[in-house]
Structures are given as C-alpha cells and as structure tokens.
Short mmCIF file of C-alpha atoms in Angstrom, two decimals:
data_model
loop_
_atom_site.label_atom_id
_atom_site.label_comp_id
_atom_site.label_asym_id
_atom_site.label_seq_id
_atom_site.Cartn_x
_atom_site.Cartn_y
_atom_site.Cartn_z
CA UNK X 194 -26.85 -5.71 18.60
CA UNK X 195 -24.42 -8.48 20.09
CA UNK X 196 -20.97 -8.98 19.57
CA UNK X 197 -18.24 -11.71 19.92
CA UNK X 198 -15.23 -9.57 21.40
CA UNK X 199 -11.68 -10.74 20.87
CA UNK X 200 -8.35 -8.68 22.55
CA UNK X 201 -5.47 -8.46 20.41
CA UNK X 202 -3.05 -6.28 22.62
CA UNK X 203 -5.71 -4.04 24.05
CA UNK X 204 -7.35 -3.50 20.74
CA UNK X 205 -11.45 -4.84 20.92
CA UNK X 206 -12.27 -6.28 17.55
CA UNK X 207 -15.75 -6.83 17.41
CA UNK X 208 -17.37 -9.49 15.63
CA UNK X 209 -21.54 -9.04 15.27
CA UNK X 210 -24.40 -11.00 15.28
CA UNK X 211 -27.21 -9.06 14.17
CA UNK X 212 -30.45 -9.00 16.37
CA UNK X 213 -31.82 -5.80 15.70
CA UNK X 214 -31.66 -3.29 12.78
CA UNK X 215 -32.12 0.67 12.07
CA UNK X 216 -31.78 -0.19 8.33
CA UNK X 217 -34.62 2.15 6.75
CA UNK X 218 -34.15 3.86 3.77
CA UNK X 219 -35.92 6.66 2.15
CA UNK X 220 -37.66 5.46 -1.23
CA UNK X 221 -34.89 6.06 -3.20
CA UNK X 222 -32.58 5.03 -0.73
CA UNK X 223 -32.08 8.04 1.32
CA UNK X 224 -32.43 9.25 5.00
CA UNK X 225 -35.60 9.05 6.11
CA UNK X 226 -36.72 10.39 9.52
CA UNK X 227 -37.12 7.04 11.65
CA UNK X 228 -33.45 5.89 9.87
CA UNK X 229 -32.07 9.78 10.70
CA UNK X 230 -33.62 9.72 14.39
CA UNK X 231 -31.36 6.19 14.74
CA UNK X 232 -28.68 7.51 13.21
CA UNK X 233 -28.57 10.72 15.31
CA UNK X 234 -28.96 8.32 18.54
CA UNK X 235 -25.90 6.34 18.17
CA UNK X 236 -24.24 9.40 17.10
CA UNK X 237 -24.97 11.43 20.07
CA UNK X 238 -24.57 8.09 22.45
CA UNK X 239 -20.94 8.07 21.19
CA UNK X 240 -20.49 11.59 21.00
CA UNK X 241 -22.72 13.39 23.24
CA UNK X 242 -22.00 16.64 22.86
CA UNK X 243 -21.93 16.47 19.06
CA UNK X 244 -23.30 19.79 17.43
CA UNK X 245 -24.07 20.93 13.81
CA UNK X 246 -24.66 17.85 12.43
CA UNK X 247 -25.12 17.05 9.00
CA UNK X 248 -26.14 13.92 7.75
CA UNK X 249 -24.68 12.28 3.98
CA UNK X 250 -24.11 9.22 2.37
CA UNK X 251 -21.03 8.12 0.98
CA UNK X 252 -19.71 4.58 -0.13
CA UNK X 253 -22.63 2.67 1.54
CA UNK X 254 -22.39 4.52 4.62
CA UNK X 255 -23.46 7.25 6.90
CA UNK X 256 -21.18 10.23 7.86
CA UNK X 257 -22.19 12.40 10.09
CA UNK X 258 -20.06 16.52 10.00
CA UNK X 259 -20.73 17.89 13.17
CA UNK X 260 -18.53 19.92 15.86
CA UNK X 261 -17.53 18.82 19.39
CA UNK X 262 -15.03 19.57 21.72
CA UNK X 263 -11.52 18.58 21.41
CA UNK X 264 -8.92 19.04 24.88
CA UNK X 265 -5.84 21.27 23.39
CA UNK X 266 -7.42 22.37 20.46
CA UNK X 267 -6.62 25.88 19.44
CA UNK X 268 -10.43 26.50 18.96
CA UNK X 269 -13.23 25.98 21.53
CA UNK X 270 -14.81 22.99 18.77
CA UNK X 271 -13.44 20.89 16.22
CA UNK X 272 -14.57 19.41 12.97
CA UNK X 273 -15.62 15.70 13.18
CA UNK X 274 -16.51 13.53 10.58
CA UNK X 275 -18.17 9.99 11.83
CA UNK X 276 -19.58 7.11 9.89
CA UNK X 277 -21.95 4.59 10.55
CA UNK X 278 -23.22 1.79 8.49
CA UNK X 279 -26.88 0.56 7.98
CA UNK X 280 -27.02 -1.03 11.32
CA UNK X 281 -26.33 2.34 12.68
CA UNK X 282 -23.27 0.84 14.01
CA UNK X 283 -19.90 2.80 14.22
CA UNK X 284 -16.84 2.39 12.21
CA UNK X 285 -14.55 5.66 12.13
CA UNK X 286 -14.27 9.04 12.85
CA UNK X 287 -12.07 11.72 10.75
CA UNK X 288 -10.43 14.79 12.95
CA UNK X 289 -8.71 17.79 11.02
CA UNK X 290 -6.10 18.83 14.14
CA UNK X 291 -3.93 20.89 14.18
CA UNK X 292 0.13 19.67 14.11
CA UNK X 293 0.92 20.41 17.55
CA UNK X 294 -1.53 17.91 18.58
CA UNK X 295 0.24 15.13 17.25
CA UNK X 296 1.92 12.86 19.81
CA UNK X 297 5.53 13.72 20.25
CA UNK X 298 6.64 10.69 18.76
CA UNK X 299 5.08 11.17 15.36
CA UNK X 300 6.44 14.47 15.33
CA UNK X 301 10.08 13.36 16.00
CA UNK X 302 9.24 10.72 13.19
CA UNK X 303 8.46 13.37 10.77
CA UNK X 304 10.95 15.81 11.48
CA UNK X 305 13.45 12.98 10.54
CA UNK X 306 12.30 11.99 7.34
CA UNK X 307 12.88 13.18 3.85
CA UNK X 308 9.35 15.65 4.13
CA UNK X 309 10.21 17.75 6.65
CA UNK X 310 10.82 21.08 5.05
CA UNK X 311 8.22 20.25 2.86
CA UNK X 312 4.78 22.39 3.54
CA UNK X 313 2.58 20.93 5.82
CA UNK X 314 -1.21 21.22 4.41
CA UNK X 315 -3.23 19.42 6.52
CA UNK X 316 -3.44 16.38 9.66
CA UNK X 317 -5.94 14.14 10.38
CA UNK X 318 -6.51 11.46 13.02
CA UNK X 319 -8.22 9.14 12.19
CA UNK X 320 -10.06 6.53 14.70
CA UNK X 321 -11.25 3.21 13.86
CA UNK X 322 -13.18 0.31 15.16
CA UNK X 323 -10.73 -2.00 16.19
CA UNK X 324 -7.93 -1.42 14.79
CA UNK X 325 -4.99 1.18 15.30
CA UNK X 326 -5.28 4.64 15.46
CA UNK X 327 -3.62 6.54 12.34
CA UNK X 328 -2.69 10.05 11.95
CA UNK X 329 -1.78 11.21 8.83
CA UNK X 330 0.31 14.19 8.00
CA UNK X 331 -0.26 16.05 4.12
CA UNK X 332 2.30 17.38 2.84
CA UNK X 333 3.18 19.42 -0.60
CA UNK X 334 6.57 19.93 -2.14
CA UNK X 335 8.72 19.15 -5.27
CA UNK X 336 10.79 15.75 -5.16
CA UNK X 337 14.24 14.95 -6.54
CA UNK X 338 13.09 14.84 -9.98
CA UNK X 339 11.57 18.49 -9.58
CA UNK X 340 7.83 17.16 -9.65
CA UNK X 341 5.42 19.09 -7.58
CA UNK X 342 3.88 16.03 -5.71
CA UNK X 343 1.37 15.61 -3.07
CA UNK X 344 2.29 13.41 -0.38
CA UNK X 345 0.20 11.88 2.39
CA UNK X 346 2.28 10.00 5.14
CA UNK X 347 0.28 7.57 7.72
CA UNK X 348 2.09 7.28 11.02
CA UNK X 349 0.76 5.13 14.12
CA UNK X 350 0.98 6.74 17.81
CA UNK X 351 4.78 5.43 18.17
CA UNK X 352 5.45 7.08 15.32
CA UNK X 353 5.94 4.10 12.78
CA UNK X 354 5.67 5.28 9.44
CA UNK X 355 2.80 2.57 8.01
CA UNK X 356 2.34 3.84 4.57
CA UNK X 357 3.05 6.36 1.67
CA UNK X 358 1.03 8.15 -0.55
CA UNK X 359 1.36 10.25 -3.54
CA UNK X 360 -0.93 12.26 -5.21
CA UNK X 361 -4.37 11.12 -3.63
CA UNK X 362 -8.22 12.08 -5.10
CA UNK X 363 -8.12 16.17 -3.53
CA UNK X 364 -11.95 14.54 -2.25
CA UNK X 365 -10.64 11.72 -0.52
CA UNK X 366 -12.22 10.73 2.80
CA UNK X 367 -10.55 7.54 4.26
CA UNK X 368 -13.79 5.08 3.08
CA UNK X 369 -11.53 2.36 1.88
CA UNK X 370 -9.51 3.21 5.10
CA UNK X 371 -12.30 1.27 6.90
CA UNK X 372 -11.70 -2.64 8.02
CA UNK X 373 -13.07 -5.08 6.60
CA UNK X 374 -14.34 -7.58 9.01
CA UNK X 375 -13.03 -11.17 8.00
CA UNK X 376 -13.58 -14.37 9.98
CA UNK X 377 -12.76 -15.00 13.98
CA UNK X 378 -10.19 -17.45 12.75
CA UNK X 379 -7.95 -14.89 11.50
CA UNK X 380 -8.20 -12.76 13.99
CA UNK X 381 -7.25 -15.81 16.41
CA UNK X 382 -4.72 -16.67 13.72
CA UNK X 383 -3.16 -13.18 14.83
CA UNK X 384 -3.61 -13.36 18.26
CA UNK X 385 -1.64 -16.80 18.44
CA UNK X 386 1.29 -16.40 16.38
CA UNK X 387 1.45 -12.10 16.67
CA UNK X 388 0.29 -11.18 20.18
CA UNK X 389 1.82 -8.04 20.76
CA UNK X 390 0.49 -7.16 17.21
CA UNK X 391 -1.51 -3.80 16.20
CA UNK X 392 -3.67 -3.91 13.42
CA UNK X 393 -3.70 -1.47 10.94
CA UNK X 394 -5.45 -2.52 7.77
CA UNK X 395 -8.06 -5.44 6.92
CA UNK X 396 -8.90 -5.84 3.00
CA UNK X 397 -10.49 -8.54 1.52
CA UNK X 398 -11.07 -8.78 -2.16
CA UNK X 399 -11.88 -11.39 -4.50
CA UNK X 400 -12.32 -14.00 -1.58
CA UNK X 401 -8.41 -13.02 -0.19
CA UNK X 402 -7.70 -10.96 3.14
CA UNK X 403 -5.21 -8.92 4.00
CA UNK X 404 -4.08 -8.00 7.06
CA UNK X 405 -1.52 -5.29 8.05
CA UNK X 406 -0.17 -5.08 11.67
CA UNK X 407 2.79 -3.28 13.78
CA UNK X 408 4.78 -6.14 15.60
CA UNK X 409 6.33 -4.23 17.82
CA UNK X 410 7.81 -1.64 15.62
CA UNK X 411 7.71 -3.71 12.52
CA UNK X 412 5.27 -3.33 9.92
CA UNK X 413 4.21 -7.15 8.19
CA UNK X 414 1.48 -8.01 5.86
CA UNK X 415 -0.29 -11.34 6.32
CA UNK X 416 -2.60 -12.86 3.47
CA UNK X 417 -5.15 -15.33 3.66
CA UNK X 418 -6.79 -17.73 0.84
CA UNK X 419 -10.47 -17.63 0.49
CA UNK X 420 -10.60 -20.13 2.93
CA UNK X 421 -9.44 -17.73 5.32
CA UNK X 422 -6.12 -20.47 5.45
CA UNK X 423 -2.57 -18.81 5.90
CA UNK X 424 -0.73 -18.31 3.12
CA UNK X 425 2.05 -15.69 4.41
CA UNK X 426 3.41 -12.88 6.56
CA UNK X 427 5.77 -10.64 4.38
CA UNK X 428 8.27 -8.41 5.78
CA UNK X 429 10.20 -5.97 4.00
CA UNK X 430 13.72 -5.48 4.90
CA UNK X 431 16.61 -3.33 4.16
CA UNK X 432 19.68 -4.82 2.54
CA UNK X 433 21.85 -3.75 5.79
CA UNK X 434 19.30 -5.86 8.04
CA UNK X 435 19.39 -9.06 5.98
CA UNK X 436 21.40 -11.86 8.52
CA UNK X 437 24.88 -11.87 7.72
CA UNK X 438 24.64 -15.96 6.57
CA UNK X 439 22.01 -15.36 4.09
CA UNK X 440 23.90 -12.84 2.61
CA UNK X 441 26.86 -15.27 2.35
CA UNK X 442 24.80 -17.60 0.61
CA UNK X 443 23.48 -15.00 -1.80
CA UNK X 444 26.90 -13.70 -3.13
CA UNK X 445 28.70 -17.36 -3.06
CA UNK X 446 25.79 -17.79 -5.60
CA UNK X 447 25.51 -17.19 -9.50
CA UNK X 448 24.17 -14.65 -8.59
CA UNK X 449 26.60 -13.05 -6.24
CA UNK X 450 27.33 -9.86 -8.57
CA UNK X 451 23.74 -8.91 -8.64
CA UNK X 452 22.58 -5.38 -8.13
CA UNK X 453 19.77 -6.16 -5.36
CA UNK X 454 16.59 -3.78 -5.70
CA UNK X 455 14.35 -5.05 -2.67
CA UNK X 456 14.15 -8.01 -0.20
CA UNK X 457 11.31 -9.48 1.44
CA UNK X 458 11.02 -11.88 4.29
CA UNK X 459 8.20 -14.27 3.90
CA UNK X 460 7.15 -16.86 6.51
CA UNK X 461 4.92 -19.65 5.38
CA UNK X 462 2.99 -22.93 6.76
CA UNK X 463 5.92 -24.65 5.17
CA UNK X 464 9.34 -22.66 5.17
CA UNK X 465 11.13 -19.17 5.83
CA UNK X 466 12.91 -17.27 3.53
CA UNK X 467 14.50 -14.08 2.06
CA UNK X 468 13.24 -12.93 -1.39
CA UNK X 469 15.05 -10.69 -3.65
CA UNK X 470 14.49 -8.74 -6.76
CA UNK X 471 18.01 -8.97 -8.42
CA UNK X 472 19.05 -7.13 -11.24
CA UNK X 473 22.28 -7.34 -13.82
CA UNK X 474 22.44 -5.50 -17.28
CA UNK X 475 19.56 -6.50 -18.96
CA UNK X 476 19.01 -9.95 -16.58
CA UNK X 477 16.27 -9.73 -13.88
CA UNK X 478 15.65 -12.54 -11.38
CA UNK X 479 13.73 -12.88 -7.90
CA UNK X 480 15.65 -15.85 -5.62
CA UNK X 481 14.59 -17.04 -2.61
CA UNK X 482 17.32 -17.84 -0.47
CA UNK X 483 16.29 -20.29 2.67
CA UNK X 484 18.16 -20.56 6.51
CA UNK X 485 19.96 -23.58 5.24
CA UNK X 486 21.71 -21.65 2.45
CA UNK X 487 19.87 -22.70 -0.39
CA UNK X 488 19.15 -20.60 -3.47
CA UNK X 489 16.50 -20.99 -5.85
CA UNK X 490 15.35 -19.17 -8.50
CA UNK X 491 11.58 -17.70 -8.87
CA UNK X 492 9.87 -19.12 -11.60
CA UNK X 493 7.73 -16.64 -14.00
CA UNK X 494 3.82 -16.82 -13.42
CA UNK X 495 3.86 -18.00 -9.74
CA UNK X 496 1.66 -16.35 -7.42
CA UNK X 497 0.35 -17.25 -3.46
CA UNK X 498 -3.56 -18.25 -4.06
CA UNK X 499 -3.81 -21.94 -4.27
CA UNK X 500 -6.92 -21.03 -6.58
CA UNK X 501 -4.94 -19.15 -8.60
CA UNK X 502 -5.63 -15.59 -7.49
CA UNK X 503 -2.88 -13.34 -6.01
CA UNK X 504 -3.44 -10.89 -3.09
CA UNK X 505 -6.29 -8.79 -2.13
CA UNK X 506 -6.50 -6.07 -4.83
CA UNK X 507 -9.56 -3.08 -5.26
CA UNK X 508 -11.57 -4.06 -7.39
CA UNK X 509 -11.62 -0.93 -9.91
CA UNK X 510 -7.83 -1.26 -9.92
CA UNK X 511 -8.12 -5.22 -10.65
CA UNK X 512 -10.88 -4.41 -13.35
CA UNK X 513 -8.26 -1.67 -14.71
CA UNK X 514 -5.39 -4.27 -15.20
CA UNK X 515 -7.96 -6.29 -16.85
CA UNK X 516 -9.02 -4.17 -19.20
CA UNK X 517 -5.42 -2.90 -19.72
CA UNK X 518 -3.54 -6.09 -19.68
CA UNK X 519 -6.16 -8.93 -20.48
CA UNK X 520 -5.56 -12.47 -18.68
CA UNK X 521 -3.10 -10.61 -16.30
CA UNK X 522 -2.25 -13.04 -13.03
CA UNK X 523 -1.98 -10.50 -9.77
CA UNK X 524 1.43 -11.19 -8.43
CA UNK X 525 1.74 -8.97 -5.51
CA UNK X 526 0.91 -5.71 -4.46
CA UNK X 527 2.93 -3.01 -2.43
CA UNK X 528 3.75 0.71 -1.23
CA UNK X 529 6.30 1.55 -3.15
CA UNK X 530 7.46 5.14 -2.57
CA UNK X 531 4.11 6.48 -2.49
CA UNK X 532 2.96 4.57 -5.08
CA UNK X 533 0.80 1.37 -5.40
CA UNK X 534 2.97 -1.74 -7.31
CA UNK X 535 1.16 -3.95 -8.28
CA UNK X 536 2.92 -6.98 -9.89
CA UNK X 537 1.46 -8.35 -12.51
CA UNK X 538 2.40 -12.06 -14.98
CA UNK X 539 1.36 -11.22 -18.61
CA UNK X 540 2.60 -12.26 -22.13
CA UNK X 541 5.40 -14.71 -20.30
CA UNK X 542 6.85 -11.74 -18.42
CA UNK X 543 6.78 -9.90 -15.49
CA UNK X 544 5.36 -6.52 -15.30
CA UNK X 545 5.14 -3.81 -12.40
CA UNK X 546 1.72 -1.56 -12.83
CA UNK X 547 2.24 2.16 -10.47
CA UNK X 548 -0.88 3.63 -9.21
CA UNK X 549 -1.08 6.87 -7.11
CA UNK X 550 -3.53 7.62 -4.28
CA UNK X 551 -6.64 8.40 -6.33
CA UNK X 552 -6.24 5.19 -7.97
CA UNK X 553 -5.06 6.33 -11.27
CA UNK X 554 -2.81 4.57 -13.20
CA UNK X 555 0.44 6.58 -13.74
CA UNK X 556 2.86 3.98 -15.72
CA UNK X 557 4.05 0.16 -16.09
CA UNK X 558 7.51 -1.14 -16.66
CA UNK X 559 9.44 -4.24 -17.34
CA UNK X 560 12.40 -5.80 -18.34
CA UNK X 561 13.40 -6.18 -22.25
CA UNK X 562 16.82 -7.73 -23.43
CA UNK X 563 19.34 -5.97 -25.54
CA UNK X 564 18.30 -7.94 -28.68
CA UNK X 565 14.83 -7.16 -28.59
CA UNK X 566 15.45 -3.47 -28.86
CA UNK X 567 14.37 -2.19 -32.21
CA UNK X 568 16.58 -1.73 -34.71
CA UNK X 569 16.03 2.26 -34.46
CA UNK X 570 16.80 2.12 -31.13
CA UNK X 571 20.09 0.11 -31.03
CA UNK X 572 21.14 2.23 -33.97
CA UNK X 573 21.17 5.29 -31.89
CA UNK X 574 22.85 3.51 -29.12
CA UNK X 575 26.09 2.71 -31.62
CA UNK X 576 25.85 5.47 -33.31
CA UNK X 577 25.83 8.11 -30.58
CA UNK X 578 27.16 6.08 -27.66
CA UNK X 579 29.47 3.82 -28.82
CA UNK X 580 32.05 4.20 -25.60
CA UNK X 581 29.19 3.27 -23.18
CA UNK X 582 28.05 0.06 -22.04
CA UNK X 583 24.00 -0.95 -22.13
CA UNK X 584 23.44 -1.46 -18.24
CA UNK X 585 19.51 -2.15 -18.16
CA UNK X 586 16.37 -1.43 -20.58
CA UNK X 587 13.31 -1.10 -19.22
CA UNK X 588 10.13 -1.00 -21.12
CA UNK X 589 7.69 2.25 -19.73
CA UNK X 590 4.09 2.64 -20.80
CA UNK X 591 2.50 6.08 -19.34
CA UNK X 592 -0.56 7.85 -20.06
CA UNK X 593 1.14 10.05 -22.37
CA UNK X 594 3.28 7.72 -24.22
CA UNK X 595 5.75 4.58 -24.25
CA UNK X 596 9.22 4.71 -24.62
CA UNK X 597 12.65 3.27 -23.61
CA UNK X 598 14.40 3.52 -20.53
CA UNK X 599 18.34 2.39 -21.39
CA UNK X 600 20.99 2.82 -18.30
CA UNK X 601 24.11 2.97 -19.81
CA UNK X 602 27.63 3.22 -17.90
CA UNK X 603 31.26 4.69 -19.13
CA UNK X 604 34.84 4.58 -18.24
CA UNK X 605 35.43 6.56 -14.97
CA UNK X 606 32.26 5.77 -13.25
CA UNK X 607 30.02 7.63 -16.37
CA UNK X 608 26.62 6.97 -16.23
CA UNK X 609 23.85 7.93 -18.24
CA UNK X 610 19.96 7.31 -18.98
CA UNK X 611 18.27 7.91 -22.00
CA UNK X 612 14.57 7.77 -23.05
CA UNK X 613 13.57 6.68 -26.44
CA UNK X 614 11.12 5.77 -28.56
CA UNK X 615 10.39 2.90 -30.78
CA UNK X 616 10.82 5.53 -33.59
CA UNK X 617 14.28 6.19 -32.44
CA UNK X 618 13.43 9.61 -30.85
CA UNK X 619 15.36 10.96 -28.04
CA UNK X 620 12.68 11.69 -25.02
CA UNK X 621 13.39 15.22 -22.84
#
C-alpha cells in the first residue's frame, strides 16, 4: 500500500493508492484464514502486544476485541476495539477508560457544564486515522423537563465540547464515527484557508462533503458540492458574540423587535454574513445581515447545492424524510441540544425534523399563523383564555401524536403554553 500524505497541523491524512490487497472473503463473505492471518498481521504490527483477540464484522469492516496494555490504567490490560477495512488497512480504535484518564482539560470542561452531577456511565477514547482524537463522556440523568435522558458528550483533548447526543442505539459502536476520505483538494482547501485547523468529522453523502474542524477553539462546518467546490464554512455564534455593528443593523431593521432563536456565521466564495432565525408572535423569518449593514430576508425553499441538494445527510435518515415528507428539499442539518435538526422545505413551508442518536425520529415542528388554527382550537383559546395574548403556534408531529403548541403571554409578565389537539383537546 502507498499513500499521498498531507499535514494539516500535525494531523497525517492519508490518501491511498492501492497496490496490493488482503481482500479475501470466506464464501459467504466471511473471514477466511488467509484474510484472518492478514488481518491479525496489521493488527499485531500496530498493536503488538494485542491479546484475546476476536475477530467480527460490522458495517463493512473488521473489528478486532482484544486486550493490551494501557499506562495509568487501573487494571494491568484494557479493552480495545480496532477496525480495519478490506485492505486490512486501519481506521479507528475504541478504548473504554476509566474517567481519571481523561486529560485535565476535558475534565475541567465537564465539570463546568450543565452534566456534571449527572451519573457518569461510561468513557471512551476514541482514535482515528487522521483526524482528531475524541473522547466521549456518557452520561444518565433527568433534564429540565423531568425526562430520564441519555446523553453522550464528545470533547477534543483541549476540552472543546464538539458535539451532543441524546439517547443513542444502547449497541452503538462509533462506525459512522469513521472519516470518510474525500478528494486531496479539500483537504488542501483546508490546509490553505484553516491551517491551524483540527479535523473532526468527514461525511459525504449524496455526492456532498462535510467537514468539521476546531480552529483554534472554534468549532466550523465546511460543505462542499459534488464537485468537491466550496460552498461554505458555518459558524455558530451566541447572540452576546455577534459584532456590535451587525447588531445595530439588525434592530434599526423591521425587524428590530424580533425574538432571535440562533445565529450563524457563514463565509462563502462570494460574501460574509450573519444569519438569524427570528421569531415574533406567529411571524418567523431567517435574515442575513452582511458587514455593510444590509438586511435581507431568506427566501422559502433555498438551499446551498447548486444541483439542488442540501448538505451531507445519512442516508436512512434522508430515505426517512422521504418517505415521511415526500419531495422534501434538505435545508440544513445541525446538533441541536443533543438532537439532530434537520431542516427541511415542504408544502411551501419550512419544517425542522429532530432525530436522537440511534437515528430515530422523535418529532417535527413548524410555524402556523393564528388564522389557520382550527376553529376548535381558537374556540378554546377565547373561551378559556380570553385575557392572554397568542405569542407563537407551532405545529408538532411525534410518534405518538400531533398537536398544538400555543405560547401565550398575560398582564404582569404571565406566560403560559398549552398543547392541543385538532379536536380541541387539552394535551397533559
């Protein structure tokens, strides 16, 4: 095996160009003995004193269990899981440790954040070719709403928090944790305009890669068209960060008394600019506001692909939206408090579909105006809440039923939510 080798601040991405191959399945696509003598080799070439192995298969690749030693571990040998792929070539190894082990930075990072008295259940490191290392801490607890939840928090060395995930499949091994490997040109793209840049994540689906790095301390996400071409880096931002002069712009706007509910900062081959998701009774509107001041309003239906397709999205999910919302357009797709958002354009509106970390669908939600309320609905409203003002509704499909979600707000700061049905019904 050869490779092309790039350096992206100390981090050896490998490109290969095949000239030899191990790939020899059993008839029925097992492990034979010459492929399971090959396998074993590289294992025990990266891992020499690798012991106990077992061999499996598992999403088109090779994982080998075995034990080895492990400096500071309570126990003389740890658990290791590796996987290789047909070529017998290496991609990542999984490492149950235990916390103490973690690098005093992503300790300090998790004692500050809104999990730390919840029960730690297990932490992995996880090692990968290329790319940054991850350790990720499980924890179990009850959230605000007083839902028992599941919650798996990914943390770099430094101890920046890279993503959030509720509720992941209780079998889940990290196999769509492993990088894709896209062209050289991104990963020069990268090297040019990010130098100081860790990678973290590299999916491509349906033609479109995505690429998540650390800049610095700052986590961005990059996409690229099928033509491995540029399309953006996205940045997410908290209100209190946003430059004092865009903020200006925003509020001397028509849209100045706007509730804002997130802000991006996109780059692209043409422009720079702040996004945000505004929100006012039952209005919603995304603006873009530029450097010079200018504000302009989203339209409905646009997305980044110039052939029409939005960001890289797994393909069960993407099958999933089609089947649930047929001739969806993928908007955009985020971490959203554990959750996957994945923005969707369907029936002339904008919808937001949640997934949690096994990939099941949990709800959707959009927008709905006052007046399209059925007339059940609004006649509870006067009838029961006649002294409060409609704030938002919000349209909720879940598995186990669809409903309203009103906001309504009273004199003296009074403020309320109610779930109904189409029927009329009250929701607990």
């Amino acid at each position: 095996m050869k490779y092309l080798k790039l350096i992206v601040s100390g981090c050896i991405l490998s490109l290969m160009v095949i000239t030899t191959s191990c790939n020899k399945q059993g008839p029925e696509g097992g492990i034979n003995d010459e492929l399971k003598n090959e396998l074993q080799a590289a294992l025990l070439e990266k891992y020499p004193d690798a012991q106990n192995v077992v061999w499996s298969e598992k999403s088109g690749y090779y994982v080998a269990d075995f034990t080895a030693a492990m400096v500071k571990a309570d126990s003389d040998r740890v658990r290791y899981s590796a996987w290789f792929d047909s070529l017998c070539e290496w991609h990542m190894t999984e490492t149950d440790i235990p916390f103490d082990m973690l690098p005093e930075a992503v300790r300090t990072a998790f004692a500050a954040s809104e999990y730390a008295d919840w029960r730690i259940d297990d932490v992995d490191m996880l090692v990968r070719n290329g790319v940054e290392l991850i350790y990720i801490i499980e924890v179990e607890g009850t959230n605000a709403d007083g839902v028992k939840q599941e919650v798996d928090l990914y943390y770099s060395e430094d101890g920046v928090l890279v993503k959030t995930v509720v509720d992941a499949d209780k079998d889940y091994d990290y196999d769509d944790y492993i990088p894709d490997n896209p062209a050289q040109g991104i990963f020069e793209f990268i090297e040019t305009y990010y130098p100081e840049a860790r990678i973290v994540e590299i999916d491509i689906e349906h033609g479109m890669t995505e690429v998540e790095i650390i800049d610095g301390r700052v986590c961005r996400e990059l996409l690229f068209d099928s033509s491995e071409s540029w399309l953006y880096t996205k940045t997410e931002y908290r209100v209190g960060d946003v430059p004092a002069e865009i903020m200006a712009a925003l509020e001397a706007s028509e849209y100045g008394e706007y509730w804002i509910d997130d802000v991006d900062y996109y780059v692209t081959p043409k422009e720079e600019f702040f996004r945000f998701d505004l929100e006012y009774r039952d209005k919603d509107v995304k603006v873009d506001v530029l450097a010079d001041g200018t504000v302009r309003v989203v339209e409905g239906g646009e997305n980044w692909g110039g052939d029409g397709s939005g960001p890289a999205l797994d393909g069960d999910i993407a099958a999933l939206i089609e089947q649930m919302y047929p001739g969806a357009r993928i908007q955009e797709r985020d971490w959203d408090n554990g959750y996957l958002e994945v923005e969707i354009w369907h029936d002339g509106r904008e919808k937001d579909v949640y997934f949690n970390g096994a990939g099941e669908w949990v709800w959707t939600e959009w927008d709905v105006r006052y007046s399209e309320l059925p007339e059940a609905v609004k006649s509870v409203l006067t009838s029961g809440y006649g002294d409060y003002e409609v704030d938002d509704v919000t349209y909720v499909e879940t598995p186990s039923g669809e409903y309203y979600l009103i906001e309504l707000e009273g004199s003296g700061d009074r403020e309320l939510n109610l779930r109904i049905d189409a029927s009329g019904n009250i929701l607990q």
